mmCIF file of C-alpha atoms and ligand atoms in Angstrom:
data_model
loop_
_atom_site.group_PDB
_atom_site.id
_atom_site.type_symbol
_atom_site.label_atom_id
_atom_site.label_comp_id
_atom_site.label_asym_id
_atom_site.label_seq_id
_atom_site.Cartn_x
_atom_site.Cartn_y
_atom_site.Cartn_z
ATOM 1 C CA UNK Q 28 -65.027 42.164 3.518
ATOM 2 C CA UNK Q 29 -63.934 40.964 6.872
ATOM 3 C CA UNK Q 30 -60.229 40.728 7.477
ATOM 4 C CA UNK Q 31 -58.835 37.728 9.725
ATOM 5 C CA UNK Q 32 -56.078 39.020 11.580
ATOM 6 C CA UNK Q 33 -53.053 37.459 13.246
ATOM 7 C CA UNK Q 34 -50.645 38.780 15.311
ATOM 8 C CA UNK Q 35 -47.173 37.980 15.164
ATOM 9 C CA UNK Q 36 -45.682 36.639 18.118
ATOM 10 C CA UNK Q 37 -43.910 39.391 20.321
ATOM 11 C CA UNK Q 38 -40.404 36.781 20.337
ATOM 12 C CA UNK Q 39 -40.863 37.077 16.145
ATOM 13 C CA UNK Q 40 -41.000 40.992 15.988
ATOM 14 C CA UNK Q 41 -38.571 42.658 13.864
ATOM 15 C CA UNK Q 42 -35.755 45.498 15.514
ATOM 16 C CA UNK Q 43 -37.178 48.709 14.251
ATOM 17 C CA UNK Q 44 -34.060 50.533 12.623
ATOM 18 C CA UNK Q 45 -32.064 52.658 15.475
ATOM 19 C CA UNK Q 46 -30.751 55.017 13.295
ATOM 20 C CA UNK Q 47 -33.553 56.699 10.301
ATOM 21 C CA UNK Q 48 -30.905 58.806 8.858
ATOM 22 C CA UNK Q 49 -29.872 55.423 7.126
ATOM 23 C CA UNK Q 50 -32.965 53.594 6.060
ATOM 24 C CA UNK Q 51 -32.292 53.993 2.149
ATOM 25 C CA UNK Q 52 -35.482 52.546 0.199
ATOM 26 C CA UNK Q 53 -36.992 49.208 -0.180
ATOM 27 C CA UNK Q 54 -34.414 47.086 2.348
ATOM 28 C CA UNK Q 55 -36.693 47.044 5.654
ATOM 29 C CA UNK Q 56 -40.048 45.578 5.997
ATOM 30 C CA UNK Q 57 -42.400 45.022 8.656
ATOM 31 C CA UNK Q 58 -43.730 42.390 10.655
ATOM 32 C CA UNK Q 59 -47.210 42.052 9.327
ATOM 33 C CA UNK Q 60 -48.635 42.090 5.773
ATOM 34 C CA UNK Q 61 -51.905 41.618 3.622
ATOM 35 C CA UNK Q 62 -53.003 38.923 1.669
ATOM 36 C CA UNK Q 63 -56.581 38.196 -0.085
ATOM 37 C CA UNK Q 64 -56.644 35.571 -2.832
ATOM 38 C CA UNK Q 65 -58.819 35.030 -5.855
ATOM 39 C CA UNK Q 66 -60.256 32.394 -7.382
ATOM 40 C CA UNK Q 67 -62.191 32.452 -10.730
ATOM 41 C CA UNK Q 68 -64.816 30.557 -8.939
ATOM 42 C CA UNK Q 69 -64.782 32.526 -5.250
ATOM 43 C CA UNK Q 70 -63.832 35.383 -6.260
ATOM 44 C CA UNK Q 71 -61.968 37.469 -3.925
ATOM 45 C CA UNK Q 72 -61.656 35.425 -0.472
ATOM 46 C CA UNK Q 73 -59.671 34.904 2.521
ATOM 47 C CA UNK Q 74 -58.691 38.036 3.316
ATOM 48 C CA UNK Q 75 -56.212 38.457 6.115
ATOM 49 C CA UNK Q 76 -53.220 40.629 7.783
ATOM 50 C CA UNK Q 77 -50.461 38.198 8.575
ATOM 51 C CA UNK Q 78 -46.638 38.088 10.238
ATOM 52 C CA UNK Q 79 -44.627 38.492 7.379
ATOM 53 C CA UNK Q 80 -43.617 35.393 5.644
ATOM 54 C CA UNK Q 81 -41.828 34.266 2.081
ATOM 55 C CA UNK Q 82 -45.175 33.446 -0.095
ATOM 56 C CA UNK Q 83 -45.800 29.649 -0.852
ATOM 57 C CA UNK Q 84 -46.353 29.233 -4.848
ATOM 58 C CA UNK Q 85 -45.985 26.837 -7.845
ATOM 59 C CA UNK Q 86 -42.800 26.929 -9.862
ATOM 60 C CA UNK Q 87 -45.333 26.972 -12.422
ATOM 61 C CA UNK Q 88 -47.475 30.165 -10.720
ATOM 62 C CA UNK Q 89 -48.525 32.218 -14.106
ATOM 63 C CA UNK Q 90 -46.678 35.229 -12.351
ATOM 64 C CA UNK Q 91 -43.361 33.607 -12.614
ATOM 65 C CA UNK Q 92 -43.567 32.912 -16.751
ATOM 66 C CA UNK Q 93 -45.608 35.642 -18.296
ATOM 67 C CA UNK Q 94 -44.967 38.661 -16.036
ATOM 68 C CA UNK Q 95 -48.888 38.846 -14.902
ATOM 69 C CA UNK Q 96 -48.192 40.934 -12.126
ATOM 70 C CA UNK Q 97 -48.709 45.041 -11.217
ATOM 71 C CA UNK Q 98 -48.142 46.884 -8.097
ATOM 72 C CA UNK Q 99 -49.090 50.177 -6.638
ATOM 73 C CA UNK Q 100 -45.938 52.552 -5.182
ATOM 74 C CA UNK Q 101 -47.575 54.737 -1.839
ATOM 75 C CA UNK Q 102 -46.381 55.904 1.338
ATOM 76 C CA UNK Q 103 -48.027 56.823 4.843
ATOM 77 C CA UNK Q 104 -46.118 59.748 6.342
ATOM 78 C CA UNK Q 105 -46.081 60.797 10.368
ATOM 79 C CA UNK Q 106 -46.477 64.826 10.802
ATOM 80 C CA UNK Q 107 -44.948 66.287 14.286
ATOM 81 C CA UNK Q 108 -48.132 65.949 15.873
ATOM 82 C CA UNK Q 109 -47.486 62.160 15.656
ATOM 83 C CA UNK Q 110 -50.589 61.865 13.262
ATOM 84 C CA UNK Q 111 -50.142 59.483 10.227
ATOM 85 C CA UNK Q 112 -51.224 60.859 6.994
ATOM 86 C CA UNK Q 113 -52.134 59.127 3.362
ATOM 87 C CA UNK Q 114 -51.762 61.006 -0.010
ATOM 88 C CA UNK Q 115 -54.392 60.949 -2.613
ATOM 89 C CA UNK Q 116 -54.791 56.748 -1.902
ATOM 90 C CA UNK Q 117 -57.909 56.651 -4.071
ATOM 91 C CA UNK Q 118 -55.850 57.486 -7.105
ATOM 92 C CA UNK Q 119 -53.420 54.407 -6.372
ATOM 93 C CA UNK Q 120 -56.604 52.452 -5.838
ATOM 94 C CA UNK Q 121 -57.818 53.508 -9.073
ATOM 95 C CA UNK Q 122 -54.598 53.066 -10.775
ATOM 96 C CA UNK Q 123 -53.991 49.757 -9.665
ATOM 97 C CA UNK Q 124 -57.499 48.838 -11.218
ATOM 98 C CA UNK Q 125 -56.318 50.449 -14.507
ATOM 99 C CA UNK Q 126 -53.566 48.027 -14.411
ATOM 100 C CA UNK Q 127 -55.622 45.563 -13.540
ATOM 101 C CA UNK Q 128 -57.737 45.739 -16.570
ATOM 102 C CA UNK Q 129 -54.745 45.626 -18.819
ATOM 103 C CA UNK Q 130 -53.280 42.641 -17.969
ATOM 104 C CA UNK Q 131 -56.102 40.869 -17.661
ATOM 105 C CA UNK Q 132 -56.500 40.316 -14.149
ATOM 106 C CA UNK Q 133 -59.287 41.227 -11.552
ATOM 107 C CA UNK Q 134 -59.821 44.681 -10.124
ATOM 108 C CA UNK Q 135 -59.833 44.995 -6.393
ATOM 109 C CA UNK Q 136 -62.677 47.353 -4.699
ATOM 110 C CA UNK Q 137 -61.595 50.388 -3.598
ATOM 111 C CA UNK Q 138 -63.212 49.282 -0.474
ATOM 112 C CA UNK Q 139 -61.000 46.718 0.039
ATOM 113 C CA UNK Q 140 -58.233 48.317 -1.112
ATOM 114 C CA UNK Q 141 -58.719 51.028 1.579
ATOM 115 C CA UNK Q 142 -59.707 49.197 4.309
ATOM 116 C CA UNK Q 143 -56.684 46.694 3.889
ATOM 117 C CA UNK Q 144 -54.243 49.665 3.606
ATOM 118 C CA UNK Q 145 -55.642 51.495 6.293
ATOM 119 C CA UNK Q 146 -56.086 48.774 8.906
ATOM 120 C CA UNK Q 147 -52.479 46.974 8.106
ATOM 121 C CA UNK Q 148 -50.612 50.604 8.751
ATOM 122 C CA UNK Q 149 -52.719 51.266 11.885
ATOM 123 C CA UNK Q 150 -51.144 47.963 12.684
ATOM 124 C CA UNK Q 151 -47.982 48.689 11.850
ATOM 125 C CA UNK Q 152 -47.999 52.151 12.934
ATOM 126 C CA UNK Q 153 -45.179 52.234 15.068
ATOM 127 C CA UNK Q 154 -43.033 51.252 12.093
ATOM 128 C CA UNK Q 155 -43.641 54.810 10.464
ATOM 129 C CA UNK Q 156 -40.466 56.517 11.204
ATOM 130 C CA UNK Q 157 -40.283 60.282 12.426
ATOM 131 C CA UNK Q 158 -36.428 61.438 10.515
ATOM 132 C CA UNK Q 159 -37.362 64.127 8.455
ATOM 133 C CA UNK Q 160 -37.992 63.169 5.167
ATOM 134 C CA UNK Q 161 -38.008 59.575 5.994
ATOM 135 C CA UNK Q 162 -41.971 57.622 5.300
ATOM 136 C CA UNK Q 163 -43.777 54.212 5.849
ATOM 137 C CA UNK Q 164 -43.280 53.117 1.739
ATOM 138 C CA UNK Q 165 -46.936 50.630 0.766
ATOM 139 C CA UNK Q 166 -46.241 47.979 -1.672
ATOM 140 C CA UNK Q 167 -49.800 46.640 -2.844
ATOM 141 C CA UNK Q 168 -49.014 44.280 -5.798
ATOM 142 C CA UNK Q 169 -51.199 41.319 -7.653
ATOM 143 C CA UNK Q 170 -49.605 38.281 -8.931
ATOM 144 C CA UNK Q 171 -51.171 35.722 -11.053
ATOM 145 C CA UNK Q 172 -50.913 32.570 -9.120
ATOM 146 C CA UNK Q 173 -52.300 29.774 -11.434
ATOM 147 C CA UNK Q 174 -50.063 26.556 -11.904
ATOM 148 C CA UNK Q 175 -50.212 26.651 -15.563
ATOM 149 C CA UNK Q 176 -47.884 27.097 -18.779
ATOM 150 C CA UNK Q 177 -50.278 27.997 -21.364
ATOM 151 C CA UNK Q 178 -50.221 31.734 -22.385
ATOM 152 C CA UNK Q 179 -53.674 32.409 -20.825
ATOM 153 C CA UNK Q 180 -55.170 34.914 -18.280
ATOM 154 C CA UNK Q 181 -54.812 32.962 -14.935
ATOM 155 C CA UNK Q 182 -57.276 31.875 -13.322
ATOM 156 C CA UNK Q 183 -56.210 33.124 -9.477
ATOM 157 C CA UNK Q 184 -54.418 35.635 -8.032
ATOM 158 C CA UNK Q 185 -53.138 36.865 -5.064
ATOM 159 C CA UNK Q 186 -52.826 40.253 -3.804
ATOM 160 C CA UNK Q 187 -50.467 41.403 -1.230
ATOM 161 C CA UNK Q 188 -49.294 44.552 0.177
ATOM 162 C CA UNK Q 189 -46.205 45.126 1.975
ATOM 163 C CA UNK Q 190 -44.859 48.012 3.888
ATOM 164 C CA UNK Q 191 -41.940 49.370 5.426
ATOM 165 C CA UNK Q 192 -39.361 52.203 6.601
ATOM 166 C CA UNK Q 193 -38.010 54.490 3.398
ATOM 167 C CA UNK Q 194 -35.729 57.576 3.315
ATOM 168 C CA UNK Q 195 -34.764 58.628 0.019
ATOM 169 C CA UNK Q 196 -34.959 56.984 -3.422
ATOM 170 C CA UNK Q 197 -31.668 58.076 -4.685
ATOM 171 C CA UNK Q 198 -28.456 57.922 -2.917
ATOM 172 C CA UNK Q 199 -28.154 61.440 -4.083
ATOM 173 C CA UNK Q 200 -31.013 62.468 -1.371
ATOM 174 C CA UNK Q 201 -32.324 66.104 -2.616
ATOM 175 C CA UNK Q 202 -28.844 66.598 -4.486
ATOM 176 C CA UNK Q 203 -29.617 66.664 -8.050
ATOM 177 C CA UNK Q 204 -28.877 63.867 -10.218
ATOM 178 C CA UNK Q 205 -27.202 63.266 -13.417
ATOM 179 C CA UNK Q 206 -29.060 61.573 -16.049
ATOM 180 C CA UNK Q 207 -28.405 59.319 -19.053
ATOM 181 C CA UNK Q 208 -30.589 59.660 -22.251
ATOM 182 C CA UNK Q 209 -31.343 56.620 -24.201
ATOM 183 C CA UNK Q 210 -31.205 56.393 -27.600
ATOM 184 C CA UNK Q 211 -30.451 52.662 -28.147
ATOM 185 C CA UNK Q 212 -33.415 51.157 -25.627
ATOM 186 C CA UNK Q 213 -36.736 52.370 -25.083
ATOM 187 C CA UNK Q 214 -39.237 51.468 -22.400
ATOM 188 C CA UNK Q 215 -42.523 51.957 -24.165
ATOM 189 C CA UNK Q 216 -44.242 52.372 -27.212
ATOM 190 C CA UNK Q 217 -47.789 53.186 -28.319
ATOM 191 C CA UNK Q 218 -50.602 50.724 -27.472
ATOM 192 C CA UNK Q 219 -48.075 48.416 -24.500
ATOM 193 C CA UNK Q 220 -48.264 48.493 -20.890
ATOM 194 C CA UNK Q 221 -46.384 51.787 -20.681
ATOM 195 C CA UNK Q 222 -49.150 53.411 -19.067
ATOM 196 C CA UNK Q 223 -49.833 50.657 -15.878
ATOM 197 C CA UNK Q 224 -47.343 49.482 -12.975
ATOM 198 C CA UNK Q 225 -46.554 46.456 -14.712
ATOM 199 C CA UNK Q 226 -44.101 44.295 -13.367
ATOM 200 C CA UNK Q 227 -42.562 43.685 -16.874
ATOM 201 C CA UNK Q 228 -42.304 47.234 -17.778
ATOM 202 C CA UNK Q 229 -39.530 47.916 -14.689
ATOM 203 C CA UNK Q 230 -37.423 44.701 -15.864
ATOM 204 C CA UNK Q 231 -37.295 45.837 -19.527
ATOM 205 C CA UNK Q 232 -36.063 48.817 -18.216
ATOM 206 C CA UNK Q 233 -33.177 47.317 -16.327
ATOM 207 C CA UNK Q 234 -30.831 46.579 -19.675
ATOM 208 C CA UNK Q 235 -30.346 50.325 -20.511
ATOM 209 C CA UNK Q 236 -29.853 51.822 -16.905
ATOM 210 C CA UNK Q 237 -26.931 49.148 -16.230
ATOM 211 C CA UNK Q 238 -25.360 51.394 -19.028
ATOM 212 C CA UNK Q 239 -25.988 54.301 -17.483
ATOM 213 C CA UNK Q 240 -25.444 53.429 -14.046
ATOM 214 C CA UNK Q 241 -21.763 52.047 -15.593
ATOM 215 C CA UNK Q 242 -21.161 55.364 -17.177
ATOM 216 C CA UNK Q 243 -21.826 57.195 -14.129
ATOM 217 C CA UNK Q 244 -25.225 58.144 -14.458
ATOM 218 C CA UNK Q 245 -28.280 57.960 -12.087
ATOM 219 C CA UNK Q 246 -31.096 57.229 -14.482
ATOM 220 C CA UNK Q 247 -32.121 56.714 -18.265
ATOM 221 C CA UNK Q 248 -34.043 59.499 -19.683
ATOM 222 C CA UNK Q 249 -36.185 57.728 -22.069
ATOM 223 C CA UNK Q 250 -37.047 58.407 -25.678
ATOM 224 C CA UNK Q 251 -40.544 57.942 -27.206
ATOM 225 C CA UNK Q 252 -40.263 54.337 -28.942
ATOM 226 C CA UNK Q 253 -40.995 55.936 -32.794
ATOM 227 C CA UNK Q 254 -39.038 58.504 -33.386
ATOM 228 C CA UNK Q 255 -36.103 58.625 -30.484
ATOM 229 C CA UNK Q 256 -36.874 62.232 -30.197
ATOM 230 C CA UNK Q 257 -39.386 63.426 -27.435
ATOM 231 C CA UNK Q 258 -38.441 62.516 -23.972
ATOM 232 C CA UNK Q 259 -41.157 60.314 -21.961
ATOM 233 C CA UNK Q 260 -40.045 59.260 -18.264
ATOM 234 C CA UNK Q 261 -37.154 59.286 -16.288
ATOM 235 C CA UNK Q 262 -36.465 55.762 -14.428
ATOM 236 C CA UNK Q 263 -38.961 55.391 -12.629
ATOM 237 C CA UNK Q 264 -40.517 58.559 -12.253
ATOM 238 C CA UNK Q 265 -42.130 61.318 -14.370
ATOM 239 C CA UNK Q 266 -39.975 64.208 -15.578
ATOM 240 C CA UNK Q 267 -40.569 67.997 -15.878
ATOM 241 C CA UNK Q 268 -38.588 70.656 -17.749
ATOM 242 C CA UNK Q 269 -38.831 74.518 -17.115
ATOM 243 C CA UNK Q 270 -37.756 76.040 -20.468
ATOM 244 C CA UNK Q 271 -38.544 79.740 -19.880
ATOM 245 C CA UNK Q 272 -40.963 80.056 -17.653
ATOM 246 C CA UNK Q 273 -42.774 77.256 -18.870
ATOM 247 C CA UNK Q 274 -43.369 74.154 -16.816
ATOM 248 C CA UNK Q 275 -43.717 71.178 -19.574
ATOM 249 C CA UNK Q 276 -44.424 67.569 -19.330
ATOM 250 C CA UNK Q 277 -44.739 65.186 -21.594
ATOM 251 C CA UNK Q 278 -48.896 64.274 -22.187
ATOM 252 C CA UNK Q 279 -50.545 61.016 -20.608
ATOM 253 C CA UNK Q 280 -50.477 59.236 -24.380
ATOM 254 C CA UNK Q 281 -50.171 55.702 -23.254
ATOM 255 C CA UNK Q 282 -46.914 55.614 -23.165
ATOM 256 C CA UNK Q 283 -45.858 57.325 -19.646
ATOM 257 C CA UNK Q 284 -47.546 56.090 -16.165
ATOM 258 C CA UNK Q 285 -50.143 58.590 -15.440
ATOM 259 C CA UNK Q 286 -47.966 59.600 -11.942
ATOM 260 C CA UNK Q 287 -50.036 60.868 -8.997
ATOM 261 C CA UNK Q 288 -47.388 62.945 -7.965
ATOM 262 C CA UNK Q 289 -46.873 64.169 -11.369
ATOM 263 C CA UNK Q 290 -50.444 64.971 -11.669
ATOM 264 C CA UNK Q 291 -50.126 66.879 -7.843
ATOM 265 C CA UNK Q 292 -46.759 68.757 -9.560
ATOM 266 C CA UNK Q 293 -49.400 69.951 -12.290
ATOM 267 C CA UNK Q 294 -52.250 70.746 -10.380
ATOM 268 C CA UNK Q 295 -50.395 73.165 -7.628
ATOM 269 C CA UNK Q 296 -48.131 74.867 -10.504
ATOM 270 C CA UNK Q 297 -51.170 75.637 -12.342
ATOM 271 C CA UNK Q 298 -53.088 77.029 -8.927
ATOM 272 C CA UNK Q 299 -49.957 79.255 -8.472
ATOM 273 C CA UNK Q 300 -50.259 80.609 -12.038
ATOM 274 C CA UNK Q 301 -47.084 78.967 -13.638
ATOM 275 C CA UNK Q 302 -48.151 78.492 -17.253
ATOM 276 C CA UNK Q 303 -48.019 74.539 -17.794
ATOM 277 C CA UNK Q 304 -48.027 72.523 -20.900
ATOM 278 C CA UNK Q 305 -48.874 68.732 -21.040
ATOM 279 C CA UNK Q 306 -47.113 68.357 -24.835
ATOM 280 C CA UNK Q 307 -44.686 66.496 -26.760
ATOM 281 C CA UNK Q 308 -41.254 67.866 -26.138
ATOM 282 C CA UNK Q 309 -38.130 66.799 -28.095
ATOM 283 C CA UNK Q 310 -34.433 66.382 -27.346
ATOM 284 C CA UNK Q 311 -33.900 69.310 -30.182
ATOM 285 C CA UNK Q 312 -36.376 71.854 -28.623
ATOM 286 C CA UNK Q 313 -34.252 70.974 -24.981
ATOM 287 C CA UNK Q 314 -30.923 71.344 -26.059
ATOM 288 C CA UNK Q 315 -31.851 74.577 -28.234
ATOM 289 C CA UNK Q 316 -33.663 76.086 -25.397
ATOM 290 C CA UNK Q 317 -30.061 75.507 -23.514
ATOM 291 C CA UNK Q 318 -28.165 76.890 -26.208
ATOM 292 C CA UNK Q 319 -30.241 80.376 -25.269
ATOM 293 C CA UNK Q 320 -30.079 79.857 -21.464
ATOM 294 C CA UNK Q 321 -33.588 79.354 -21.326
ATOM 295 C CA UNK Q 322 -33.327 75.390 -19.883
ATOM 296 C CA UNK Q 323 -34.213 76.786 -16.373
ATOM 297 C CA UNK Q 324 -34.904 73.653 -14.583
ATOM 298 C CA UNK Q 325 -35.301 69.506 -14.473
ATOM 299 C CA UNK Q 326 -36.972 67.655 -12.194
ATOM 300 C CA UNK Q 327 -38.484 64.141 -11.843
ATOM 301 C CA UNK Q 328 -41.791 63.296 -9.960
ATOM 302 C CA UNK Q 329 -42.480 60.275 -8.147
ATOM 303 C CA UNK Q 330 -43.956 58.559 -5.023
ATOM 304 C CA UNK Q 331 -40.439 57.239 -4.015
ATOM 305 C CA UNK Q 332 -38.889 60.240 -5.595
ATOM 306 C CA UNK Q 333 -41.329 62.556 -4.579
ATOM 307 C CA UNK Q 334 -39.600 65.804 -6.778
ATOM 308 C CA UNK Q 335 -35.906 65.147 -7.724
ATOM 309 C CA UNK Q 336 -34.063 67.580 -9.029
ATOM 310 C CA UNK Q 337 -31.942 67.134 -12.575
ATOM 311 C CA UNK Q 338 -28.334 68.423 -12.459
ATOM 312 C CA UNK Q 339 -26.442 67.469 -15.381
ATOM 313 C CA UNK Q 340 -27.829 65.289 -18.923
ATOM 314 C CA UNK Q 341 -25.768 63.628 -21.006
ATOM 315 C CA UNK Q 342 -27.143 62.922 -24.781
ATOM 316 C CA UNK Q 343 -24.919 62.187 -28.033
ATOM 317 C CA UNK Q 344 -21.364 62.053 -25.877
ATOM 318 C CA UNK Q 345 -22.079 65.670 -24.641
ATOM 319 C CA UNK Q 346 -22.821 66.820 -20.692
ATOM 320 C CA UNK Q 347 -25.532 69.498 -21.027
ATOM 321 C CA UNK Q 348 -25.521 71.236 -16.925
ATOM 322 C CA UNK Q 349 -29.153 72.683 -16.211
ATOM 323 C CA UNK Q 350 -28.744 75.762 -13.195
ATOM 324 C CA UNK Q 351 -25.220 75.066 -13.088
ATOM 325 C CA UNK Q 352 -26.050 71.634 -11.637
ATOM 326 C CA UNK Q 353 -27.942 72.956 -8.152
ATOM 327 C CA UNK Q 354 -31.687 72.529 -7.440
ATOM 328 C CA UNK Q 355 -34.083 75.122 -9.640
ATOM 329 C CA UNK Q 356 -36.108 77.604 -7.417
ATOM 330 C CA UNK Q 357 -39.336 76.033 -8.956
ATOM 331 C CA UNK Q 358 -38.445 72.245 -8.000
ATOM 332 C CA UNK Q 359 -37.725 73.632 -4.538
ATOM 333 C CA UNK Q 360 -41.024 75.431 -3.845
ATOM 334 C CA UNK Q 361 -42.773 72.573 -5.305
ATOM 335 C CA UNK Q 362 -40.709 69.597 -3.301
ATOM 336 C CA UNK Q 363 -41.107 71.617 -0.164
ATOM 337 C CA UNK Q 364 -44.946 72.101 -0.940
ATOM 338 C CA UNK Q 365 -45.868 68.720 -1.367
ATOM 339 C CA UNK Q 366 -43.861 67.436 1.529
ATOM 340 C CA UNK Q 367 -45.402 69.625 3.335
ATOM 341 C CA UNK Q 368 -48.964 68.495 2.289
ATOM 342 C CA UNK Q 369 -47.999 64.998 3.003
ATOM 343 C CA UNK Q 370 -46.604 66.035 6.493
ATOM 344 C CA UNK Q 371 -49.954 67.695 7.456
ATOM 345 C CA UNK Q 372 -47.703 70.721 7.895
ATOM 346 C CA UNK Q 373 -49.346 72.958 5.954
ATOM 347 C CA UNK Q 374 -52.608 73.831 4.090
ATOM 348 C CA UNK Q 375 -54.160 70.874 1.711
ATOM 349 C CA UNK Q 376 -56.170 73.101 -0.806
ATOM 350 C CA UNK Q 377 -57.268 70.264 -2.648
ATOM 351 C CA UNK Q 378 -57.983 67.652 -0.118
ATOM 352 C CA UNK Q 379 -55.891 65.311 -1.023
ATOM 353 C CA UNK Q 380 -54.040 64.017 2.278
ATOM 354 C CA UNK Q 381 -56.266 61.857 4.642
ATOM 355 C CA UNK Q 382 -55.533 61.262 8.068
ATOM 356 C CA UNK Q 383 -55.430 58.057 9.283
ATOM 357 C CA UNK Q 384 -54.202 57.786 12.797
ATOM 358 C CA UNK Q 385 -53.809 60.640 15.471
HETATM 359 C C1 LIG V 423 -42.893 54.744 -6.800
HETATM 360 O O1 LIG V 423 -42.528 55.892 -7.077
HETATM 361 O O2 LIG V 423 -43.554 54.458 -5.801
HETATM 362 C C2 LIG V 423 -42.561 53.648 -7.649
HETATM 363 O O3 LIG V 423 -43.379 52.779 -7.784
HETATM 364 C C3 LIG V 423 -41.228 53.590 -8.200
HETATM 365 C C4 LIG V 423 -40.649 52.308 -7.777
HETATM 366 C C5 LIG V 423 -40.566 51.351 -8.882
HETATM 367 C C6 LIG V 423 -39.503 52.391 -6.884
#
């Protein structure tokens, strides 16, 4: 597909942030972006990186009623060498088709996909910061775009990516947090979106993390939707518990986005021999493991959160403190590991970073 491309004027060019120690997440963007619309007709056309602009739609654009929308969460990372570095893309690609397919809306080649990602961060290159720890966050999303009030599948789209300057998710950088469970709200249940990036699925998630966030809390743990006793994600991100020295997630049954970094966490425990169990785990076999000092660790796994360690959880009005509320030796190796994958500072056993840009 050929991609128009216009340059924004060097008088409309953003200040790159002076200081990367501060960037936070999700506050800076840069001065170009992609957009390629669809038309049930056309098809993908139009294709184009742009100066960054507010988008033009109906009050009446599908996206704004029904909640037709998905995204993608990536990031392109610069090593020491100055060389900018991708992680596992395809998967996004592939992910954001899955979510695609859900709601109803059209897939994007992986082609495309690539090629727009790859040419818009060339672009932007200079925007991906060096601070450690800091990355160039990508933001591809689809929106349904129709002007039209009936409950239907639209009928166009557009799909956009954005990027710009992140440091940490959390406030609490690489300190570990303190999380909330939920009994009262849940974010998925069996046969919903639980499993794609759905737009919808992060506001329905909003309602119970206000509580937490008001008690103090960094995130909702959630609950599975049936029973309100095996835990599923936390926030945004996947979580893992070491109970012994077993590594255990819960298993990719609809209900919990299929993470790319959770899948990474899996893949390089496994290779360094850590038994690891993809199974239903309960709030009962957690807090019983902790009542024979066998909860070893928590983590979460993320794109944005990369691996975040768990300090403290609060269920039923009681504090439960996991490694007396400091980072686990496990979440370490494996945060350190995968940063340094994404870096290009170390070995990538299983292919998975691509360069980009020397
Ligand atoms: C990511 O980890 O990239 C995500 O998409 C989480 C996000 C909602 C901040």
């Amino acid at each position: 597909m050929k991609i128009k491309i216009v340059q924004a004027v060097p008088e409309k060019r953003k200040v790159k942030p002076a200081d990367e120690l501060k960037l936070g997440f999700g506050k800076i963007f840069t001065d170009h972006f992609f957009t390629m619309k669809y038309h049930a007709d056309r098809g993908w056309h139009d294709a184009m990186i742009e100066p960054y602009r507010p988008l033009a739609i109906a009050p009446t654009a599908m996206c704004l009623h029904y909640a037709q929308e998905i995204f993608e969460g990536m990031k392109a990372y610069r090593g020491k060498n100055g060389a900018i570095y991708l992680f596992r893309p395809r998967e996004n690609s592939r992910r954001f088709n899955m979510s695609a397919e859900r709601l109803c809306m059209p897939a994007v080649d992986e082609t495309v996909f690539m090629e727009a990602l790859t040419k818009l961060i060339i672009m932007e290159k200079d925007w991906v910061p060096r601070g450690e720890g800091t990355s160039l966050y990508i933001r591809p999303a689809m929106i349904a775009t129709e002007a039209a009030l009936g409950v239907h599948p639209s009928g166009e789209y557009l799909f956009f990516i954005v990027t710009g300057p992140v440091g940490a998710y959390y406030s609490e950088g690489f300190s570990p947090t303190k999380i909330f469970v939920s009994e009262d709200y849940v974010r998925s249940a069996r046969g919903g979106t639980g499993a794609c990036k759905a737009a919808g699925n992060y506001a329905a998630s909003l309602y119970a993390t206000k509580i937490a966030v008001g008690m103090g809390y960094t995130q909702v743990l959630w609950l599975d939707a049936v029973e309100r006793k095996y835990v599923e994600e936390v926030g945004t991100s996947n979580i893992f518990f070491v109970l012994g020295n077993e590594l255990i997630t819960p298993p990719l049954s609809g209900t919990i986005l299929p993470g790319i970094t959770r899948d990474s966490v899996i893949r390089l425990a496994k290779h360094w021999g850590i038994p690891v169990s993809e199974r239903p785990l309960s709030m009962d076999e957690i807090l019983e493991a902790d009542a024979r000092g066998m909860l070893k660790e928590a983590f979460a796994s993320g794109t944005a959160a990369i691996v975040s360690p768990i300090g403290q959880i609060y269920y039923r009005g009681r504090e439960h403190v996991i490694n007396d509320g400091r980072t686990g030796p496990l979440t370490e190796k494996l945060y350190k590991e995968i940063l340094q994958i994404q870096y290009g500072e170390k070995e990538d056993p299983f292919g998975w970073r691509v360069k980009i840009s020397d």
